[in-house]
Amino acid sequence: MSKLPILIIIDLSGKMFTFPQQTNSAHVRLTTSRQVLSAVTVCFRSFTDLRRDHSLFSLATPAFDNEMLIFNGASNNKYDFWINNKNVDFIGHDYKVNTWQSICSTWDSVSGLGQLWLDGKPSSRKFISSGSNISGPIIIVLGQEQDTHGGGFDIKQSFVGMMSDVHLWDHILSPCEIQNYMHHLNFAPGNVLNWRALEFQTTGRVLIEDKQDINTCY
């Protein structure tokens, strides 16, 4: 009889999720009681040596497998941002391997505009989709890209590396608030997903480890 994943709520300050190998199964599922979002800001930090395309943040509903997806098209030097199964490409950001990078993405349903910030540098604001909210049941996955609601994982799109400091808000953060997050300054944690009180379950080989910070060695 297979063991079911255990749902836990924990303060992950100073911690990271480690995805040590590419698979079509290992992932983290994040849980929220919020099931309707008219605007979003999601921020996280990632570290990887992948030069192939890979998923960073996958939110799916029964209506859309790419209800909200942040996808690193590393092979083409771009980031894809999907809302309601519609996407735009953000080109020209300085993607680096073997380096912690901070990413924030914003979108609201009124204007339909999305934007991506990488290490404090904003992209152009681009139209993605307007007039429709993100409406659940919501499933949020780290480590894999959902091609169905909660599944349909492809090993060639899996994430290998480390992720930390995942937050999701139900509104667009100001540029100054995003900079505070990027530079590890004081900021209000996410009111949809909060790394300091994260509800999640892991499946497969995903480790929770102390975040490596060589700046504290001296």
PDB file of C-alpha atoms in Angstrom:
ATOM      1  CA  MET A   1       0.000   0.000   0.000  1.00  0.00           C
ATOM      2  CA  SER A   2       1.576   3.313  -1.108  1.00  0.00           C
ATOM      3  CA  LYS A   3       2.063   6.106   1.418  1.00  0.00           C
ATOM      4  CA  LEU A   4       0.039   9.246   0.872  1.00  0.00           C
ATOM      5  CA  PRO A   5       1.868  12.606   0.931  1.00  0.00           C
ATOM      6  CA  ILE A   6       1.587  14.350   4.281  1.00  0.00           C
ATOM      7  CA  LEU A   7       0.243  17.913   4.317  1.00  0.00           C
ATOM      8  CA  ILE A   8       2.137  20.173   6.705  1.00  0.00           C
ATOM      9  CA  ILE A   9       2.262  23.869   7.614  1.00  0.00           C
ATOM     10  CA  ILE A  10       5.685  25.201   8.540  1.00  0.00           C
ATOM     11  CA  ASP A  11       7.808  28.341   8.753  1.00  0.00           C
ATOM     12  CA  LEU A  12      10.440  27.775   6.067  1.00  0.00           C
ATOM     13  CA  SER A  13      12.503  30.883   6.821  1.00  0.00           C
ATOM     14  CA  GLY A  14      16.137  30.063   6.041  1.00  0.00           C
ATOM     15  CA  LYS A  15      15.118  26.862   4.245  1.00  0.00           C
ATOM     16  CA  MET A  16      14.920  25.709   0.637  1.00  0.00           C
ATOM     17  CA  PHE A  17      13.311  22.946  -1.387  1.00  0.00           C
ATOM     18  CA  THR A  18      15.953  20.854  -3.161  1.00  0.00           C
ATOM     19  CA  PHE A  19      14.973  18.971  -6.317  1.00  0.00           C
ATOM     20  CA  PRO A  20      18.109  16.834  -6.828  1.00  0.00           C
ATOM     21  CA  GLN A  21      17.252  14.998 -10.041  1.00  0.00           C
ATOM     22  CA  GLN A  22      15.008  15.278 -13.070  1.00  0.00           C
ATOM     23  CA  THR A  23      11.884  13.138 -12.828  1.00  0.00           C
ATOM     24  CA  ASN A  24       8.304  13.180 -14.059  1.00  0.00           C
ATOM     25  CA  SER A  25       6.943  12.801 -10.532  1.00  0.00           C
ATOM     26  CA  ALA A  26       8.863  14.638  -7.775  1.00  0.00           C
ATOM     27  CA  HIS A  27       7.161  17.919  -6.861  1.00  0.00           C
ATOM     28  CA  VAL A  28       5.791  20.172  -4.122  1.00  0.00           C
ATOM     29  CA  ARG A  29       2.089  20.983  -4.016  1.00  0.00           C
ATOM     30  CA  LEU A  30       1.243  24.281  -2.317  1.00  0.00           C
ATOM     31  CA  THR A  31      -2.152  24.722  -0.696  1.00  0.00           C
ATOM     32  CA  THR A  32      -4.250  27.868  -0.298  1.00  0.00           C
ATOM     33  CA  SER A  33      -7.814  28.516   0.785  1.00  0.00           C
ATOM     34  CA  ARG A  34      -8.056  31.357  -1.759  1.00  0.00           C
ATOM     35  CA  GLN A  35      -9.754  30.099  -4.908  1.00  0.00           C
ATOM     36  CA  VAL A  36     -10.498  33.323  -6.826  1.00  0.00           C
ATOM     37  CA  LEU A  37      -7.799  35.839  -7.746  1.00  0.00           C
ATOM     38  CA  SER A  38      -8.375  38.998  -9.786  1.00  0.00           C
ATOM     39  CA  ALA A  39      -4.746  40.106  -9.497  1.00  0.00           C
ATOM     40  CA  VAL A  40      -1.513  38.396  -8.474  1.00  0.00           C
ATOM     41  CA  THR A  41       2.095  38.935  -7.580  1.00  0.00           C
ATOM     42  CA  VAL A  42       4.245  35.829  -7.149  1.00  0.00           C
ATOM     43  CA  CYS A  43       7.857  35.965  -6.013  1.00  0.00           C
ATOM     44  CA  PHE A  44      10.449  33.243  -5.408  1.00  0.00           C
ATOM     45  CA  ARG A  45      14.160  32.513  -5.627  1.00  0.00           C
ATOM     46  CA  SER A  46      15.675  29.682  -7.667  1.00  0.00           C
ATOM     47  CA  PHE A  47      19.097  28.129  -8.239  1.00  0.00           C
ATOM     48  CA  THR A  48      19.812  25.692 -11.065  1.00  0.00           C
ATOM     49  CA  ASP A  49      22.305  24.724 -13.737  1.00  0.00           C
ATOM     50  CA  LEU A  50      19.626  23.795 -16.271  1.00  0.00           C
ATOM     51  CA  ARG A  51      20.158  25.033 -19.818  1.00  0.00           C
ATOM     52  CA  ARG A  52      16.998  23.365 -21.073  1.00  0.00           C
ATOM     53  CA  ASP A  53      13.454  24.691 -20.704  1.00  0.00           C
ATOM     54  CA  HIS A  54      11.882  24.130 -17.292  1.00  0.00           C
ATOM     55  CA  SER A  55       8.881  25.072 -15.169  1.00  0.00           C
ATOM     56  CA  LEU A  56       9.287  27.425 -12.219  1.00  0.00           C
ATOM     57  CA  PHE A  57       5.731  27.966 -10.936  1.00  0.00           C
ATOM     58  CA  SER A  58       2.662  26.087 -12.179  1.00  0.00           C
ATOM     59  CA  LEU A  59      -0.923  26.961 -11.159  1.00  0.00           C
ATOM     60  CA  ALA A  60      -3.686  24.941 -12.794  1.00  0.00           C
ATOM     61  CA  THR A  61      -7.485  24.804 -12.591  1.00  0.00           C
ATOM     62  CA  PRO A  62      -9.949  22.405 -14.221  1.00  0.00           C
ATOM     63  CA  ALA A  63     -10.539  25.030 -16.929  1.00  0.00           C
ATOM     64  CA  PHE A  64      -6.884  25.768 -17.765  1.00  0.00           C
ATOM     65  CA  ASP A  65      -3.748  23.719 -17.157  1.00  0.00           C
ATOM     66  CA  ASN A  66      -1.754  26.926 -17.664  1.00  0.00           C
ATOM     67  CA  GLU A  67      -4.017  29.131 -15.555  1.00  0.00           C
ATOM     68  CA  MET A  68      -0.815  30.758 -14.310  1.00  0.00           C
ATOM     69  CA  LEU A  69       2.603  29.487 -15.346  1.00  0.00           C
ATOM     70  CA  ILE A  70       6.097  30.913 -15.122  1.00  0.00           C
ATOM     71  CA  PHE A  71       8.303  28.941 -17.470  1.00  0.00           C
ATOM     72  CA  ASN A  72      12.001  29.426 -18.154  1.00  0.00           C
ATOM     73  CA  GLY A  73      12.608  28.941 -21.867  1.00  0.00           C
ATOM     74  CA  ALA A  74      16.334  28.734 -21.193  1.00  0.00           C
ATOM     75  CA  SER A  75      17.115  27.160 -24.547  1.00  0.00           C
ATOM     76  CA  ASN A  76      15.746  30.312 -26.239  1.00  0.00           C
ATOM     77  CA  ASN A  77      16.849  32.854 -23.602  1.00  0.00           C
ATOM     78  CA  LYS A  78      13.333  33.884 -22.617  1.00  0.00           C
ATOM     79  CA  TYR A  79      10.744  33.576 -19.862  1.00  0.00           C
ATOM     80  CA  ASP A  80       7.148  32.621 -20.665  1.00  0.00           C
ATOM     81  CA  PHE A  81       4.335  33.982 -18.500  1.00  0.00           C
ATOM     82  CA  TRP A  82       0.938  32.298 -18.945  1.00  0.00           C
ATOM     83  CA  ILE A  83      -2.473  33.436 -17.688  1.00  0.00           C
ATOM     84  CA  ASN A  84      -5.742  31.692 -18.658  1.00  0.00           C
ATOM     85  CA  ASN A  85      -3.812  29.528 -21.187  1.00  0.00           C
ATOM     86  CA  LYS A  86      -2.516  32.644 -22.959  1.00  0.00           C
ATOM     87  CA  ASN A  87       1.102  33.672 -22.828  1.00  0.00           C
ATOM     88  CA  VAL A  88       3.697  36.310 -23.570  1.00  0.00           C
ATOM     89  CA  ASP A  89       7.472  36.001 -23.849  1.00  0.00           C
ATOM     90  CA  PHE A  90       9.859  38.180 -21.894  1.00  0.00           C
ATOM     91  CA  ILE A  91      13.207  38.391 -23.684  1.00  0.00           C
ATOM     92  CA  GLY A  92      16.554  39.859 -22.712  1.00  0.00           C
ATOM     93  CA  HIS A  93      16.679  39.023 -19.007  1.00  0.00           C
ATOM     94  CA  ASP A  94      20.034  37.847 -17.715  1.00  0.00           C
ATOM     95  CA  TYR A  95      19.374  34.204 -16.816  1.00  0.00           C
ATOM     96  CA  LYS A  96      22.359  32.760 -14.933  1.00  0.00           C
ATOM     97  CA  VAL A  97      23.196  29.185 -13.979  1.00  0.00           C
ATOM     98  CA  ASN A  98      24.538  28.219 -10.549  1.00  0.00           C
ATOM     99  CA  THR A  99      23.365  31.514  -9.069  1.00  0.00           C
ATOM    100  CA  TRP A 100      20.461  32.393  -6.800  1.00  0.00           C
ATOM    101  CA  GLN A 101      18.073  34.527  -8.833  1.00  0.00           C
ATOM    102  CA  SER A 102      14.981  36.358  -7.570  1.00  0.00           C
ATOM    103  CA  ILE A 103      11.899  36.397  -9.781  1.00  0.00           C
ATOM    104  CA  CYS A 104       8.603  38.256  -9.376  1.00  0.00           C
ATOM    105  CA  SER A 105       5.681  38.274 -11.801  1.00  0.00           C
ATOM    106  CA  THR A 106       2.564  40.456 -11.694  1.00  0.00           C
ATOM    107  CA  TRP A 107      -0.799  40.435 -13.484  1.00  0.00           C
ATOM    108  CA  ASP A 108      -4.264  41.909 -13.005  1.00  0.00           C
ATOM    109  CA  SER A 109      -7.507  41.000 -14.743  1.00  0.00           C
ATOM    110  CA  VAL A 110      -8.655  44.588 -15.355  1.00  0.00           C
ATOM    111  CA  SER A 111      -5.787  45.766 -17.551  1.00  0.00           C
ATOM    112  CA  GLY A 112      -4.666  42.269 -18.514  1.00  0.00           C
ATOM    113  CA  LEU A 113      -1.051  43.411 -18.250  1.00  0.00           C
ATOM    114  CA  GLY A 114       1.731  41.189 -16.992  1.00  0.00           C
ATOM    115  CA  GLN A 115       5.295  41.966 -16.015  1.00  0.00           C
ATOM    116  CA  LEU A 116       8.335  39.968 -14.914  1.00  0.00           C
ATOM    117  CA  TRP A 117      11.110  41.162 -12.621  1.00  0.00           C
ATOM    118  CA  LEU A 118      14.468  39.356 -12.492  1.00  0.00           C
ATOM    119  CA  ASP A 119      16.937  40.354  -9.776  1.00  0.00           C
ATOM    120  CA  GLY A 120      15.285  43.744  -9.432  1.00  0.00           C
ATOM    121  CA  LYS A 121      15.132  44.551 -13.151  1.00  0.00           C
ATOM    122  CA  PRO A 122      11.632  44.901 -14.688  1.00  0.00           C
ATOM    123  CA  SER A 123      10.506  43.737 -18.094  1.00  0.00           C
ATOM    124  CA  SER A 124       8.223  45.628 -20.420  1.00  0.00           C
ATOM    125  CA  ARG A 125       4.582  45.445 -19.365  1.00  0.00           C
ATOM    126  CA  LYS A 126       2.708  43.256 -21.836  1.00  0.00           C
ATOM    127  CA  PHE A 127      -0.929  42.328 -22.411  1.00  0.00           C
ATOM    128  CA  ILE A 128      -1.753  38.679 -21.623  1.00  0.00           C
ATOM    129  CA  SER A 129      -5.432  38.258 -20.739  1.00  0.00           C
ATOM    130  CA  SER A 130      -8.178  40.463 -19.275  1.00  0.00           C
ATOM    131  CA  GLY A 131     -11.763  40.174 -18.088  1.00  0.00           C
ATOM    132  CA  SER A 132     -11.463  36.793 -16.340  1.00  0.00           C
ATOM    133  CA  ASN A 133     -10.253  36.006 -12.849  1.00  0.00           C
ATOM    134  CA  ILE A 134      -8.180  33.008 -11.853  1.00  0.00           C
ATOM    135  CA  SER A 135     -10.878  30.729 -10.463  1.00  0.00           C
ATOM    136  CA  GLY A 136     -10.350  27.384  -8.681  1.00  0.00           C
ATOM    137  CA  PRO A 137     -10.163  24.699  -7.616  1.00  0.00           C
ATOM    138  CA  ILE A 138      -6.528  25.809  -7.690  1.00  0.00           C
ATOM    139  CA  ILE A 139      -3.569  23.408  -7.681  1.00  0.00           C
ATOM    140  CA  ILE A 140      -0.106  24.980  -7.369  1.00  0.00           C
ATOM    141  CA  VAL A 141       2.981  22.890  -8.125  1.00  0.00           C
ATOM    142  CA  LEU A 142       6.722  23.526  -7.833  1.00  0.00           C
ATOM    143  CA  GLY A 143       9.175  21.272  -9.645  1.00  0.00           C
ATOM    144  CA  GLN A 144       6.892  20.199 -12.489  1.00  0.00           C
ATOM    145  CA  GLU A 145       4.660  21.745 -15.161  1.00  0.00           C
ATOM    146  CA  GLN A 146       1.015  20.666 -15.088  1.00  0.00           C
ATOM    147  CA  ASP A 147      -0.405  19.568 -18.443  1.00  0.00           C
ATOM    148  CA  THR A 148      -3.537  18.410 -16.620  1.00  0.00           C
ATOM    149  CA  HIS A 149      -5.103  19.593 -13.363  1.00  0.00           C
ATOM    150  CA  GLY A 150      -2.594  18.248 -10.825  1.00  0.00           C
ATOM    151  CA  GLY A 151      -0.635  16.032 -13.209  1.00  0.00           C
ATOM    152  CA  GLY A 152       0.531  15.400 -16.747  1.00  0.00           C
ATOM    153  CA  PHE A 153       4.169  15.976 -15.800  1.00  0.00           C
ATOM    154  CA  ASP A 154       6.935  15.844 -18.425  1.00  0.00           C
ATOM    155  CA  ILE A 155      10.472  15.000 -17.289  1.00  0.00           C
ATOM    156  CA  LYS A 156      11.867  17.335 -19.963  1.00  0.00           C
ATOM    157  CA  GLN A 157      10.113  20.287 -18.279  1.00  0.00           C
ATOM    158  CA  SER A 158      10.979  19.366 -14.686  1.00  0.00           C
ATOM    159  CA  PHE A 159      12.989  21.636 -12.419  1.00  0.00           C
ATOM    160  CA  VAL A 160      16.324  20.500 -10.973  1.00  0.00           C
ATOM    161  CA  GLY A 161      17.933  22.703  -8.341  1.00  0.00           C
ATOM    162  CA  MET A 162      16.790  24.663  -5.310  1.00  0.00           C
ATOM    163  CA  MET A 163      13.861  26.999  -4.632  1.00  0.00           C
ATOM    164  CA  SER A 164      13.147  29.281  -1.679  1.00  0.00           C
ATOM    165  CA  ASP A 165      11.150  32.261  -0.395  1.00  0.00           C
ATOM    166  CA  VAL A 166       7.923  31.565  -2.315  1.00  0.00           C
ATOM    167  CA  HIS A 167       5.199  34.181  -1.748  1.00  0.00           C
ATOM    168  CA  LEU A 168       1.934  34.929  -3.549  1.00  0.00           C
ATOM    169  CA  TRP A 169      -0.227  38.024  -3.069  1.00  0.00           C
ATOM    170  CA  ASP A 170      -3.758  38.797  -4.299  1.00  0.00           C
ATOM    171  CA  HIS A 171      -2.702  42.218  -5.613  1.00  0.00           C
ATOM    172  CA  ILE A 172       0.131  43.838  -7.528  1.00  0.00           C
ATOM    173  CA  LEU A 173       3.070  44.879  -5.402  1.00  0.00           C
ATOM    174  CA  SER A 174       4.568  48.296  -5.986  1.00  0.00           C
ATOM    175  CA  PRO A 175       8.048  48.514  -7.519  1.00  0.00           C
ATOM    176  CA  CYS A 176       9.439  49.474  -4.110  1.00  0.00           C
ATOM    177  CA  GLU A 177       7.806  46.453  -2.455  1.00  0.00           C
ATOM    178  CA  ILE A 178       9.273  44.191  -5.138  1.00  0.00           C
ATOM    179  CA  GLN A 179      12.708  45.718  -4.586  1.00  0.00           C
ATOM    180  CA  ASN A 180      12.370  45.088  -0.846  1.00  0.00           C
ATOM    181  CA  TYR A 181      11.692  41.427  -1.585  1.00  0.00           C
ATOM    182  CA  MET A 182      14.532  41.208  -4.096  1.00  0.00           C
ATOM    183  CA  HIS A 183      17.071  42.675  -1.670  1.00  0.00           C
ATOM    184  CA  HIS A 184      15.946  40.655   1.386  1.00  0.00           C
ATOM    185  CA  LEU A 185      14.603  43.758   3.152  1.00  0.00           C
ATOM    186  CA  ASN A 186      11.448  43.960   5.255  1.00  0.00           C
ATOM    187  CA  PHE A 187       8.280  43.231   3.279  1.00  0.00           C
ATOM    188  CA  ALA A 188       4.760  42.060   4.036  1.00  0.00           C
ATOM    189  CA  PRO A 189       4.624  38.296   3.334  1.00  0.00           C
ATOM    190  CA  GLY A 190       2.230  36.866   0.781  1.00  0.00           C
ATOM    191  CA  ASN A 191      -1.423  36.731   1.830  1.00  0.00           C
ATOM    192  CA  VAL A 192      -2.152  33.769  -0.474  1.00  0.00           C
ATOM    193  CA  LEU A 193       1.124  31.839  -0.099  1.00  0.00           C
ATOM    194  CA  ASN A 194       3.477  32.741   2.732  1.00  0.00           C
ATOM    195  CA  TRP A 195       6.910  31.067   2.957  1.00  0.00           C
ATOM    196  CA  ARG A 196       6.880  31.770   6.704  1.00  0.00           C
ATOM    197  CA  ALA A 197       3.663  29.751   7.165  1.00  0.00           C
ATOM    198  CA  LEU A 198       3.549  27.501   4.118  1.00  0.00           C
ATOM    199  CA  GLU A 199       0.991  24.747   3.711  1.00  0.00           C
ATOM    200  CA  PHE A 200       2.373  22.081   1.386  1.00  0.00           C
ATOM    201  CA  GLN A 201       3.029  18.450   0.641  1.00  0.00           C
ATOM    202  CA  THR A 202       5.990  16.846  -1.103  1.00  0.00           C
ATOM    203  CA  THR A 203       5.899  13.892  -3.473  1.00  0.00           C
ATOM    204  CA  GLY A 204       9.007  11.963  -4.512  1.00  0.00           C
ATOM    205  CA  ARG A 205      12.585  12.990  -3.897  1.00  0.00           C
ATOM    206  CA  VAL A 206      12.260  16.585  -2.691  1.00  0.00           C
ATOM    207  CA  LEU A 207      14.341  17.671   0.285  1.00  0.00           C
ATOM    208  CA  ILE A 208      13.841  20.500   2.786  1.00  0.00           C
ATOM    209  CA  GLU A 209      17.300  21.820   3.639  1.00  0.00           C
ATOM    210  CA  ASP A 210      18.958  24.829   5.206  1.00  0.00           C
ATOM    211  CA  LYS A 211      19.439  27.487   2.562  1.00  0.00           C
ATOM    212  CA  GLN A 212      23.072  27.781   1.557  1.00  0.00           C
ATOM    213  CA  ASP A 213      24.424  31.295   2.087  1.00  0.00           C
ATOM    214  CA  ILE A 214      28.182  31.658   1.700  1.00  0.00           C
ATOM    215  CA  ASN A 215      27.946  35.338   2.690  1.00  0.00           C
ATOM    216  CA  THR A 216      27.637  34.260   6.327  1.00  0.00           C
ATOM    217  CA  CYS A 217      31.000  32.418   6.298  1.00  0.00           C
ATOM    218  CA  TYR A 218      33.105  35.507   6.963  1.00  0.00           C
TER     219      TYR A 218
END
